């Protein structure tokens, strides 16, 4: 049950950050993004099985509000190879960090709503299932882009000490 509790903690922290006003400090936003995404990924891979259920859908207005909030990050667009298992590599595509984070938020928030309505097994299934086919890709792509930004800025170690 600890793995489930760890995910709930990470989910609540991510959702609270995503729904909070953006900081004027783009660097601090990037640090918060990386920390929150890492915590979600680490907790997601240890989630227990659950029972399928339908989650409440997040409205387009709610999604757009969170998407716009992520405009406070120091960059939005990055290159990505959609399927890294294809060798030689496919033509890269342009990905959107704000879209990645907003998609993660939507899937995590929907599970959190299940959890908070007294359906923990449905929440576990929702989080784990959606991690496998949707938000896990967004999370790992966002994490790679964020890490690349920190590495190229030469400020990787200082980023973690300042928050």
Coordinates of C-alpha atoms in Angstrom, one line a residue:
X1 CA 0.0 0.0 0.0
X2 CA 3.0 2.3 0.5
X3 CA 3.5 2.5 -3.3
X4 CA 0.0 3.6 -3.8
X5 CA 0.3 6.2 -1.0
X6 CA 3.6 7.5 -2.6
X7 CA 1.8 8.0 -5.9
X8 CA -1.1 9.8 -4.2
X9 CA 1.4 12.1 -2.6
X10 CA 3.2 12.8 -5.9
X11 CA -0.1 13.2 -7.7
X12 CA -1.3 15.8 -5.2
X13 CA 2.0 17.7 -5.4
X14 CA 1.9 17.7 -9.2
X15 CA -1.7 18.8 -9.4
X16 CA -1.2 21.5 -6.8
X17 CA 1.8 22.9 -8.7
X18 CA -0.1 22.7 -12.0
X19 CA -3.1 24.5 -10.7
X20 CA -1.1 27.2 -8.8
X21 CA -0.2 30.6 -10.3
X22 CA 2.9 30.4 -12.4
X23 CA 6.1 31.9 -10.9
X24 CA 7.7 34.8 -12.8
X25 CA 10.9 32.9 -12.4
X26 CA 11.1 30.5 -15.4
X27 CA 14.1 28.7 -13.9
X28 CA 12.2 27.9 -10.7
X29 CA 9.3 26.6 -12.9
X30 CA 11.7 24.3 -14.7
X31 CA 13.1 23.0 -11.4
X32 CA 9.5 22.4 -10.1
X33 CA 8.5 20.7 -13.4
X34 CA 11.5 18.3 -13.3
X35 CA 11.0 17.5 -9.6
X36 CA 7.3 16.8 -10.0
X37 CA 7.6 14.7 -13.2
X38 CA 10.4 12.6 -11.7
X39 CA 8.3 12.0 -8.6
X40 CA 5.3 10.9 -10.7
X41 CA 7.4 8.6 -12.9
X42 CA 9.1 6.9 -9.9
X43 CA 5.8 6.4 -8.1
X44 CA 3.9 5.3 -11.2
X45 CA 6.2 2.3 -12.0
X46 CA 5.4 0.9 -8.5
X47 CA 1.6 1.3 -8.6
X48 CA -0.4 -1.7 -7.7
X49 CA -3.1 -3.1 -10.0
X50 CA -6.5 -1.7 -9.6
X51 CA -10.0 -2.1 -10.9
X52 CA -11.2 -0.4 -14.1
X53 CA -13.7 2.4 -13.8
X54 CA -14.7 5.6 -15.7
X55 CA -13.1 8.8 -14.5
X56 CA -14.7 12.2 -14.7
X57 CA -13.5 14.0 -17.8
X58 CA -11.6 17.2 -17.4
X59 CA -13.2 20.0 -19.4
X60 CA -11.4 21.7 -22.3
X61 CA -11.6 25.0 -20.4
X62 CA -9.8 23.4 -17.4
X63 CA -7.2 21.9 -19.7
X64 CA -6.5 25.2 -21.5
X65 CA -6.1 27.1 -18.2
X66 CA -3.4 24.6 -17.0
X67 CA -1.8 24.5 -20.5
X68 CA -1.5 28.3 -20.5
X69 CA 0.0 28.2 -17.0
X70 CA 2.9 26.1 -18.3
X71 CA 3.8 29.0 -20.7
X72 CA 5.9 30.2 -17.7
X73 CA 8.5 27.6 -18.4
X74 CA 11.8 28.7 -20.1
X75 CA 11.0 27.0 -23.3
X76 CA 8.0 25.3 -24.9
X77 CA 9.0 23.5 -28.1
X78 CA 11.6 20.8 -28.5
X79 CA 12.5 18.0 -31.0
X80 CA 11.5 14.5 -30.4
X81 CA 11.7 11.2 -32.2
X82 CA 8.2 9.7 -31.5
X83 CA 9.4 6.1 -31.5
X84 CA 13.0 5.7 -30.3
X85 CA 12.9 2.0 -31.0
X86 CA 12.8 2.6 -34.8
X87 CA 16.4 2.4 -36.1
X88 CA 17.4 4.3 -38.1
X89 CA 15.6 7.1 -36.4
X90 CA 12.4 8.4 -37.8
X91 CA 12.2 12.1 -38.8
X92 CA 12.0 14.2 -35.6
X93 CA 8.8 15.9 -34.7
X94 CA 8.2 19.1 -32.7
X95 CA 6.9 18.5 -29.3
X96 CA 5.3 21.0 -26.8
X97 CA 6.4 20.9 -23.2
X98 CA 3.2 22.8 -22.0
X99 CA 1.1 20.1 -23.8
X100 CA 3.1 17.3 -22.2
X101 CA 2.6 18.7 -18.7
X102 CA -1.0 19.6 -19.3
X103 CA -1.7 16.0 -20.6
X104 CA 0.0 14.6 -17.5
X105 CA -2.1 16.9 -15.3
X106 CA -5.3 15.8 -17.0
X107 CA -4.6 12.0 -16.6
X108 CA -3.3 12.4 -13.0
X109 CA -6.1 14.8 -12.0
X110 CA -8.8 12.4 -13.3
X111 CA -7.4 9.6 -11.2
X112 CA -7.1 11.9 -8.2
X113 CA -10.8 12.7 -8.5
X114 CA -11.6 9.0 -8.5
X115 CA -9.4 8.6 -5.4
X116 CA -11.0 11.5 -3.6
X117 CA -14.5 10.2 -4.4
X118 CA -13.7 7.0 -2.5
X119 CA -12.5 4.8 -5.4
X120 CA -8.9 4.1 -4.7
X121 CA -8.7 0.9 -6.8
X122 CA -10.2 2.7 -9.8
X123 CA -7.7 5.5 -9.3
X124 CA -4.8 3.0 -9.2
X125 CA -6.0 1.4 -12.4
X126 CA -6.6 4.8 -14.1
X127 CA -3.1 6.1 -13.2
X128 CA -1.3 2.9 -14.1
X129 CA -3.2 2.2 -17.3
X130 CA -2.9 5.8 -18.6
X131 CA 0.8 5.9 -17.6
X132 CA 1.3 2.8 -19.9
X133 CA -0.4 4.2 -22.9
X134 CA -0.4 8.0 -22.6
X135 CA 1.0 10.2 -19.9
X136 CA 4.1 8.0 -19.4
X137 CA 5.3 9.0 -22.8
X138 CA 4.6 12.7 -22.1
X139 CA 6.4 12.5 -18.8
X140 CA 9.5 10.9 -20.1
X141 CA 9.7 13.1 -23.1
X142 CA 9.2 16.2 -20.9
X143 CA 11.8 15.0 -18.5
X144 CA 14.3 14.5 -21.3
X145 CA 13.6 17.9 -22.7
X146 CA 13.9 19.5 -19.3
X147 CA 17.2 17.7 -18.5
X148 CA 18.6 18.8 -21.9
X149 CA 17.7 22.4 -21.1
X150 CA 19.4 22.2 -17.7
X151 CA 22.4 20.6 -19.1
X152 CA 22.8 23.1 -21.9
X153 CA 22.4 26.0 -19.5
X154 CA 25.3 24.8 -17.4
X155 CA 23.2 25.4 -14.3
X156 CA 22.1 21.9 -13.4
X157 CA 23.5 21.6 -9.9
X158 CA 22.6 25.1 -8.9
X159 CA 19.0 24.5 -10.0
X160 CA 18.5 21.8 -7.3
X161 CA 20.1 23.8 -4.6
X162 CA 18.1 27.0 -5.0
X163 CA 14.6 25.5 -4.5

